[in-house]
RNA sequence: GGGCUUGUAGCUCAGGUGGUUAGAGCGCUACACUGAUAAUGUAGAGGUCCCUGGUUCGAGUCCAGGCAGGCCCA
């Protein structure tokens, strides 16, 4: 037996297991790399997963995508190294450890030492590695698990240090500050995780102020002033006439309005204590604003204020709106008349300058940045939900504020403390600095627990409000209840406060980042231009600092005053610096030593140290260095962002730049990476940023950002909801191939996938089932014939039948198409194309129509050609599908080609490799593509389909032969095309002839359909009338148009001339015939039955029933039989005429009638009940 | 709140540059076909192409504004 045969159904899970074992045993993955030695490389980077949790089904998705393109490139002959990796640092691991130990960050250093804590993290982080490795293998993801990079290893950390030093030397690493949640009472920053603890957000009642910022009159702001001034004559002068003159409304006011108009911008804050730190105002560029004239409620002074139009109602009662001031008395108070002067958008306001609210003149500190500050800037966070639609910006006390200010080059209000160091106006304990004039030294909030019960007690916010009312800079002061975060430890309100951080100055290379990003092929493209591109456009410096324990330490040591510092770039350098420190007696001994060429941990004893060097905390914290001036230097206690770890993998995975320079050069940049779209601002960014800064290059040329895997209802999968899919169980049950195929074929990888196990079942049945059946069919008959395909003994292409040349033409087209899709990183379209080919073209047309060729007789050239054609299709399909379904493709390849291997190896042909994954992907032979042939086969398919439809209408079973079908043809080409596939059509629909009807027959009824596309361009608005006219065309008119090539008609009184292209002419009726149409194609069926046709029908029924009987009796395909039938005249007549046919079909040596049949079955069909006896007649 | 993305049959998805009657598979119903077939064929039922407005002779498609889901960031 040349080709293995299988019981059905095939166990796909077992195929996966078997092939996996075979791969391992024969080192196929290693060979897929080593046999490509010296070939061009395809560089792939593995985005390191974290093994502190069990892998989920979405990991199968992401890794399938990665695997597909690596395997594909291998098939193209490239060498694809895939070094695995593990991401091991970071907050999730710390949190998990804390949860398990039942401790909080507070307890670190108290209940547990940093050393023990980090040891625990180290153990935890790889806890699920075995499960990950298992899944990796079982799903068929080929990646090198034996030599992965691990981010906590000292070599890896050392590489990160070396890179940081490079950035430091380029001046791209600096210490600055960022606004973070801060608890003054606890004296510590809070992580977003701590802020998300339940109970931190509480309702509090605060004093809020709508402040007035006085606009400076200059070119920018002139439009505001102009708006006031221009309207004066109409609106603001006193109207003569009736009524007494209001007491406050005097000529003075008119003149004041005219001469010294004051325009204010209104901004609301719930934290009045930040107002003295205000340096900017933010507006929404597209938000509409208005300028309103009114009076200050506390001073009664006439003012003009700017606020968002949508919020006017909030501050100005409709009943107080006026069109003139006649009859009003003006005084202080809430009910002030008002009037809208004019309208602006935020964009009009940007750039306007205003006066500092608490200036030096009022006893507040001088401010150097005055020139650049106090401007209106755009802010994307501005809304008209509350406040005034204008946001007060204090860059030292708000994250949005800080960011917007930085982008608009607005400085923060900074003063100098007692030591001459810059500080915000609030110190770290939560009090105003002494320089703050009358408020100096006051608590921003009650952080020290002082007594607030006195009747005269005023909070700082209240004091500020009082001062502003007096200054005429408060527009509205009120208590307001809102939610505000509190420190979970001290219960005191959190401050958003500038805290020291180390930054990488990514903004310095922003343009280059953007420029190089444009050279990256993003899949989907929108992620690159949109999500990633916009992120780059709004780039801020990369905050590297993390106040944590388990991570890569920042390798910077500083003197106490920060005047001297050093950035360490290697262990070697660190050890040398420690030696200096020991010499200077800053340290007592050097804890890092080199023994036998390896770095180890040493203590101060005489014992030989053995433990591998550890660069984590707490060890590095205990290292003190000495500055050139002899001062001790202390390590900056921060760790670095874990995203730096993963972004550094192109370098650190090789321990570059400390060694392996050529290795690195060979593998940089990556040709391809893929991760979930959630990595856009994570790994995708850090890779890109580091590559641009360090190498002035992209880090990857092609990148796919895949979407999420949701449950079948579109909900996120989670263990808590119980809707998570177990990847192991899925793979065991359905096999890795169907799982992978489903994920790729069902939706584009970058769309979210609604994961439904029923979908895998369908893929299994429809695609793998059909492919398996096609193989089984081939194996069954090839084995019966003892046929073994050979590479050098094939029926020449020119001698193949239409059907064979057709499927081979389709196959070449498929190769082109699938390669194109893989090349374009579009695996979904590749999978769908393969699937359509296998089910629709190969199985359901070529094999179905070819079956008779396999059944009959000897191994003729036609039969051989049939085998060879099918064999070629199956092998090529196996190759094309191999990247997506690697196990099944291997199975199919080996079954199809193992018998050819010896000769292939001997002659070194493409089939020589033992595994499909070591082969080279076939190139399409375009000279075998015959488009005309593909077209006429489609005609055959459509005509057959129409004929089936007609049979159905006439209730004529396919087994009943019919004389002919008629096909009207309007041109010679169609006639010729259909003529060539006539035999196929006849066989498929069981008719004797296809006859053509041409125009001259005169029986065709034609109809005409307007070609709207063409007519629309030509006639535009008149199209409807023209279309209607065309649909009314008579047979004569159609004929005229066809014969003369034009037709003059009249539409709405206008003469127009129609050309043949303006319409689509087709035949859709044949009077007296049963017809069916499909677009321009029409088929008529001759339903006349002759005696002979009837007899043949009976004969075919008989064959069918006998075949069924054979099958039911469990006979093998090759068994011969003897048949005896009960006597019936009509049957005998049929057997008389078609005896040979019947005998051949059912492989009967004898077919006789007998009056009495005993012990047999009864064949039932049509009106017959035929007793039958069937015996095996084997020798 | 911002950026990106998705919305077409019960379900999963196709529908270059606008063209009038919107498709496929699955599922459902009926009938057929079958010595490879958990396959296949034919027919039927099933649609507010998320909504509103606009551009146009004509919009699932283009524009604007919404709604809903998702991701990331605040």
PDB file of C-alpha atoms in Angstrom, chain A residues 324-471:
ATOM      1  CA  UNK A 324     -30.575  98.020  26.953  1.00  0.00           C
ATOM      2  CA  UNK A 325     -29.664  99.248  30.411  1.00  0.00           C
ATOM      3  CA  UNK A 326     -32.663 101.475  30.697  1.00  0.00           C
ATOM      4  CA  UNK A 327     -34.380 101.202  34.027  1.00  0.00           C
ATOM      5  CA  UNK A 328     -31.668  99.237  35.847  1.00  0.00           C
ATOM      6  CA  UNK A 329     -30.029 100.234  39.038  1.00  0.00           C
ATOM      7  CA  UNK A 330     -26.604  98.785  39.396  1.00  0.00           C
ATOM      8  CA  UNK A 331     -25.202  97.507  42.627  1.00  0.00           C
ATOM      9  CA  UNK A 332     -23.374  94.495  43.961  1.00  0.00           C
ATOM     10  CA  UNK A 333     -25.264  91.231  44.184  1.00  0.00           C
ATOM     11  CA  UNK A 334     -25.948  88.052  42.304  1.00  0.00           C
ATOM     12  CA  UNK A 335     -28.660  89.305  39.994  1.00  0.00           C
ATOM     13  CA  UNK A 336     -26.753  91.320  37.435  1.00  0.00           C
ATOM     14  CA  UNK A 337     -27.993  92.300  34.003  1.00  0.00           C
ATOM     15  CA  UNK A 338     -26.001  90.883  31.146  1.00  0.00           C
ATOM     16  CA  UNK A 339     -25.753  90.984  27.453  1.00  0.00           C
ATOM     17  CA  UNK A 340     -23.935  88.847  24.856  1.00  0.00           C
ATOM     18  CA  UNK A 341     -21.583  91.044  22.908  1.00  0.00           C
ATOM     19  CA  UNK A 342     -20.086  88.628  20.419  1.00  0.00           C
ATOM     20  CA  UNK A 343     -19.076  85.074  19.585  1.00  0.00           C
ATOM     21  CA  UNK A 344     -15.676  83.402  19.185  1.00  0.00           C
ATOM     22  CA  UNK A 345     -14.216  79.951  18.899  1.00  0.00           C
ATOM     23  CA  UNK A 346     -11.450  78.656  21.095  1.00  0.00           C
ATOM     24  CA  UNK A 347      -9.041  78.981  18.218  1.00  0.00           C
ATOM     25  CA  UNK A 348      -9.696  82.767  18.187  1.00  0.00           C
ATOM     26  CA  UNK A 349      -8.688  82.984  21.822  1.00  0.00           C
ATOM     27  CA  UNK A 350      -5.460  80.992  21.635  1.00  0.00           C
ATOM     28  CA  UNK A 351      -2.429  83.215  22.140  1.00  0.00           C
ATOM     29  CA  UNK A 352      -4.189  85.938  24.123  1.00  0.00           C
ATOM     30  CA  UNK A 353      -2.211  87.148  27.133  1.00  0.00           C
ATOM     31  CA  UNK A 354      -3.530  87.950  30.548  1.00  0.00           C
ATOM     32  CA  UNK A 355      -2.287  89.354  33.846  1.00  0.00           C
ATOM     33  CA  UNK A 356      -0.954  87.156  36.604  1.00  0.00           C
ATOM     34  CA  UNK A 357      -3.580  86.686  39.273  1.00  0.00           C
ATOM     35  CA  UNK A 358      -1.308  86.966  42.312  1.00  0.00           C
ATOM     36  CA  UNK A 359       1.525  89.112  41.073  1.00  0.00           C
ATOM     37  CA  UNK A 360       4.582  90.517  42.680  1.00  0.00           C
ATOM     38  CA  UNK A 361       2.666  93.767  43.250  1.00  0.00           C
ATOM     39  CA  UNK A 362       0.376  91.879  45.639  1.00  0.00           C
ATOM     40  CA  UNK A 363       3.270  90.544  47.659  1.00  0.00           C
ATOM     41  CA  UNK A 364       3.858  87.281  45.887  1.00  0.00           C
ATOM     42  CA  UNK A 365       7.219  86.041  44.671  1.00  0.00           C
ATOM     43  CA  UNK A 366       8.819  87.179  41.451  1.00  0.00           C
ATOM     44  CA  UNK A 367       8.511  84.852  38.500  1.00  0.00           C
ATOM     45  CA  UNK A 368      11.201  84.558  35.856  1.00  0.00           C
ATOM     46  CA  UNK A 369       9.054  82.830  33.295  1.00  0.00           C
ATOM     47  CA  UNK A 370       6.584  85.694  33.184  1.00  0.00           C
ATOM     48  CA  UNK A 371       7.269  86.429  29.517  1.00  0.00           C
ATOM     49  CA  UNK A 372       6.283  82.984  28.279  1.00  0.00           C
ATOM     50  CA  UNK A 373       3.506  82.363  30.794  1.00  0.00           C
ATOM     51  CA  UNK A 374      -0.016  83.710  31.186  1.00  0.00           C
ATOM     52  CA  UNK A 375      -1.254  82.814  27.742  1.00  0.00           C
ATOM     53  CA  UNK A 376      -4.333  81.072  26.395  1.00  0.00           C
ATOM     54  CA  UNK A 377      -3.406  77.670  24.974  1.00  0.00           C
ATOM     55  CA  UNK A 378      -5.353  74.819  23.355  1.00  0.00           C
ATOM     56  CA  UNK A 379      -6.126  71.714  25.407  1.00  0.00           C
ATOM     57  CA  UNK A 380      -7.793  68.558  24.120  1.00  0.00           C
ATOM     58  CA  UNK A 381      -9.104  67.811  27.608  1.00  0.00           C
ATOM     59  CA  UNK A 382     -11.260  70.945  27.764  1.00  0.00           C
ATOM     60  CA  UNK A 383     -14.993  70.323  27.822  1.00  0.00           C
ATOM     61  CA  UNK A 384     -18.177  72.249  28.447  1.00  0.00           C
ATOM     62  CA  UNK A 385     -19.426  69.687  30.947  1.00  0.00           C
ATOM     63  CA  UNK A 386     -18.826  71.960  33.894  1.00  0.00           C
ATOM     64  CA  UNK A 387     -16.952  75.129  34.858  1.00  0.00           C
ATOM     65  CA  UNK A 388     -16.679  77.788  32.191  1.00  0.00           C
ATOM     66  CA  UNK A 389     -15.242  75.841  29.292  1.00  0.00           C
ATOM     67  CA  UNK A 390     -11.881  77.370  30.084  1.00  0.00           C
ATOM     68  CA  UNK A 391      -9.443  75.469  32.253  1.00  0.00           C
ATOM     69  CA  UNK A 392      -7.062  77.083  34.714  1.00  0.00           C
ATOM     70  CA  UNK A 393      -3.600  75.593  34.235  1.00  0.00           C
ATOM     71  CA  UNK A 394      -1.156  75.152  37.072  1.00  0.00           C
ATOM     72  CA  UNK A 395       1.607  72.997  35.640  1.00  0.00           C
ATOM     73  CA  UNK A 396       2.918  71.960  39.035  1.00  0.00           C
ATOM     74  CA  UNK A 397      -0.378  70.572  40.311  1.00  0.00           C
ATOM     75  CA  UNK A 398      -2.122  68.765  37.488  1.00  0.00           C
ATOM     76  CA  UNK A 399      -1.098  66.083  35.020  1.00  0.00           C
ATOM     77  CA  UNK A 400      -3.150  67.510  32.169  1.00  0.00           C
ATOM     78  CA  UNK A 401      -1.940  70.957  33.081  1.00  0.00           C
ATOM     79  CA  UNK A 402       1.644  69.815  33.049  1.00  0.00           C
ATOM     80  CA  UNK A 403       1.345  68.138  29.689  1.00  0.00           C
ATOM     81  CA  UNK A 404      -0.563  70.935  27.998  1.00  0.00           C
ATOM     82  CA  UNK A 405       1.832  73.506  29.420  1.00  0.00           C
ATOM     83  CA  UNK A 406       4.840  71.557  28.240  1.00  0.00           C
ATOM     84  CA  UNK A 407       3.476  71.269  24.737  1.00  0.00           C
ATOM     85  CA  UNK A 408       2.672  74.982  24.608  1.00  0.00           C
ATOM     86  CA  UNK A 409       5.950  75.999  26.247  1.00  0.00           C
ATOM     87  CA  UNK A 410       4.256  77.498  29.292  1.00  0.00           C
ATOM     88  CA  UNK A 411       6.626  77.502  32.273  1.00  0.00           C
ATOM     89  CA  UNK A 412       5.628  76.332  35.731  1.00  0.00           C
ATOM     90  CA  UNK A 413       5.602  78.699  38.662  1.00  0.00           C
ATOM     91  CA  UNK A 414       8.672  77.739  40.620  1.00  0.00           C
ATOM     92  CA  UNK A 415      10.329  79.435  43.562  1.00  0.00           C
ATOM     93  CA  UNK A 416      13.605  78.792  45.370  1.00  0.00           C
ATOM     94  CA  UNK A 417      13.642  77.118  48.735  1.00  0.00           C
ATOM     95  CA  UNK A 418      15.993  77.871  51.603  1.00  0.00           C
ATOM     96  CA  UNK A 419      18.764  75.799  49.999  1.00  0.00           C
ATOM     97  CA  UNK A 420      18.341  77.542  46.699  1.00  0.00           C
ATOM     98  CA  UNK A 421      16.697  74.569  45.037  1.00  0.00           C
ATOM     99  CA  UNK A 422      13.667  75.100  42.819  1.00  0.00           C
ATOM    100  CA  UNK A 423      10.382  74.058  44.375  1.00  0.00           C
ATOM    101  CA  UNK A 424       6.679  74.518  43.670  1.00  0.00           C
ATOM    102  CA  UNK A 425       4.724  76.901  45.860  1.00  0.00           C
ATOM    103  CA  UNK A 426       3.629  73.990  48.053  1.00  0.00           C
ATOM    104  CA  UNK A 427       6.272  72.045  49.970  1.00  0.00           C
ATOM    105  CA  UNK A 428       6.312  68.291  50.421  1.00  0.00           C
ATOM    106  CA  UNK A 429       4.442  68.467  53.692  1.00  0.00           C
ATOM    107  CA  UNK A 430       1.521  70.247  52.032  1.00  0.00           C
ATOM    108  CA  UNK A 431       2.117  73.881  53.076  1.00  0.00           C
ATOM    109  CA  UNK A 432       2.636  77.019  51.073  1.00  0.00           C
ATOM    110  CA  UNK A 433       6.283  78.058  50.978  1.00  0.00           C
ATOM    111  CA  UNK A 434       7.174  81.145  53.039  1.00  0.00           C
ATOM    112  CA  UNK A 435       7.469  83.350  49.953  1.00  0.00           C
ATOM    113  CA  UNK A 436       3.697  83.179  49.425  1.00  0.00           C
ATOM    114  CA  UNK A 437       3.013  86.592  50.903  1.00  0.00           C
ATOM    115  CA  UNK A 438       0.050  86.767  53.217  1.00  0.00           C
ATOM    116  CA  UNK A 439      -0.599  83.019  52.733  1.00  0.00           C
ATOM    117  CA  UNK A 440       2.975  81.875  53.368  1.00  0.00           C
ATOM    118  CA  UNK A 441       3.256  78.762  55.541  1.00  0.00           C
ATOM    119  CA  UNK A 442      -0.427  77.914  55.427  1.00  0.00           C
ATOM    120  CA  UNK A 443      -1.664  74.346  54.935  1.00  0.00           C
ATOM    121  CA  UNK A 444      -3.173  73.623  51.587  1.00  0.00           C
ATOM    122  CA  UNK A 445      -5.414  71.027  53.179  1.00  0.00           C
ATOM    123  CA  UNK A 446      -5.504  69.972  56.807  1.00  0.00           C
ATOM    124  CA  UNK A 447      -2.544  67.617  56.723  1.00  0.00           C
ATOM    125  CA  UNK A 448      -1.380  68.200  60.277  1.00  0.00           C
ATOM    126  CA  UNK A 449      -4.766  67.755  61.899  1.00  0.00           C
ATOM    127  CA  UNK A 450      -4.990  71.266  63.335  1.00  0.00           C
ATOM    128  CA  UNK A 451      -8.153  72.555  64.968  1.00  0.00           C
ATOM    129  CA  UNK A 452     -10.669  73.910  62.467  1.00  0.00           C
ATOM    130  CA  UNK A 453     -13.567  74.499  64.835  1.00  0.00           C
ATOM    131  CA  UNK A 454     -13.063  78.189  65.629  1.00  0.00           C
ATOM    132  CA  UNK A 455     -15.705  80.590  64.373  1.00  0.00           C
ATOM    133  CA  UNK A 456     -13.071  82.691  62.657  1.00  0.00           C
ATOM    134  CA  UNK A 457     -11.282  79.731  61.172  1.00  0.00           C
ATOM    135  CA  UNK A 458     -10.727  79.997  57.459  1.00  0.00           C
ATOM    136  CA  UNK A 459      -9.254  77.402  55.210  1.00  0.00           C
ATOM    137  CA  UNK A 460      -6.628  78.535  52.754  1.00  0.00           C
ATOM    138  CA  UNK A 461      -9.148  78.186  49.967  1.00  0.00           C
ATOM    139  CA  UNK A 462     -11.557  80.445  51.789  1.00  0.00           C
ATOM    140  CA  UNK A 463      -8.890  83.035  52.512  1.00  0.00           C
ATOM    141  CA  UNK A 464      -7.938  83.095  48.883  1.00  0.00           C
ATOM    142  CA  UNK A 465     -11.587  83.515  47.893  1.00  0.00           C
ATOM    143  CA  UNK A 466     -11.957  86.462  50.242  1.00  0.00           C
ATOM    144  CA  UNK A 467      -8.846  88.096  48.887  1.00  0.00           C
ATOM    145  CA  UNK A 468     -10.029  87.648  45.315  1.00  0.00           C
ATOM    146  CA  UNK A 469     -13.442  89.056  46.032  1.00  0.00           C
ATOM    147  CA  UNK A 470     -11.741  92.154  47.295  1.00  0.00           C
ATOM    148  CA  UNK A 471      -9.443  92.310  44.294  1.00  0.00           C
TER     149      UNK A 471
END
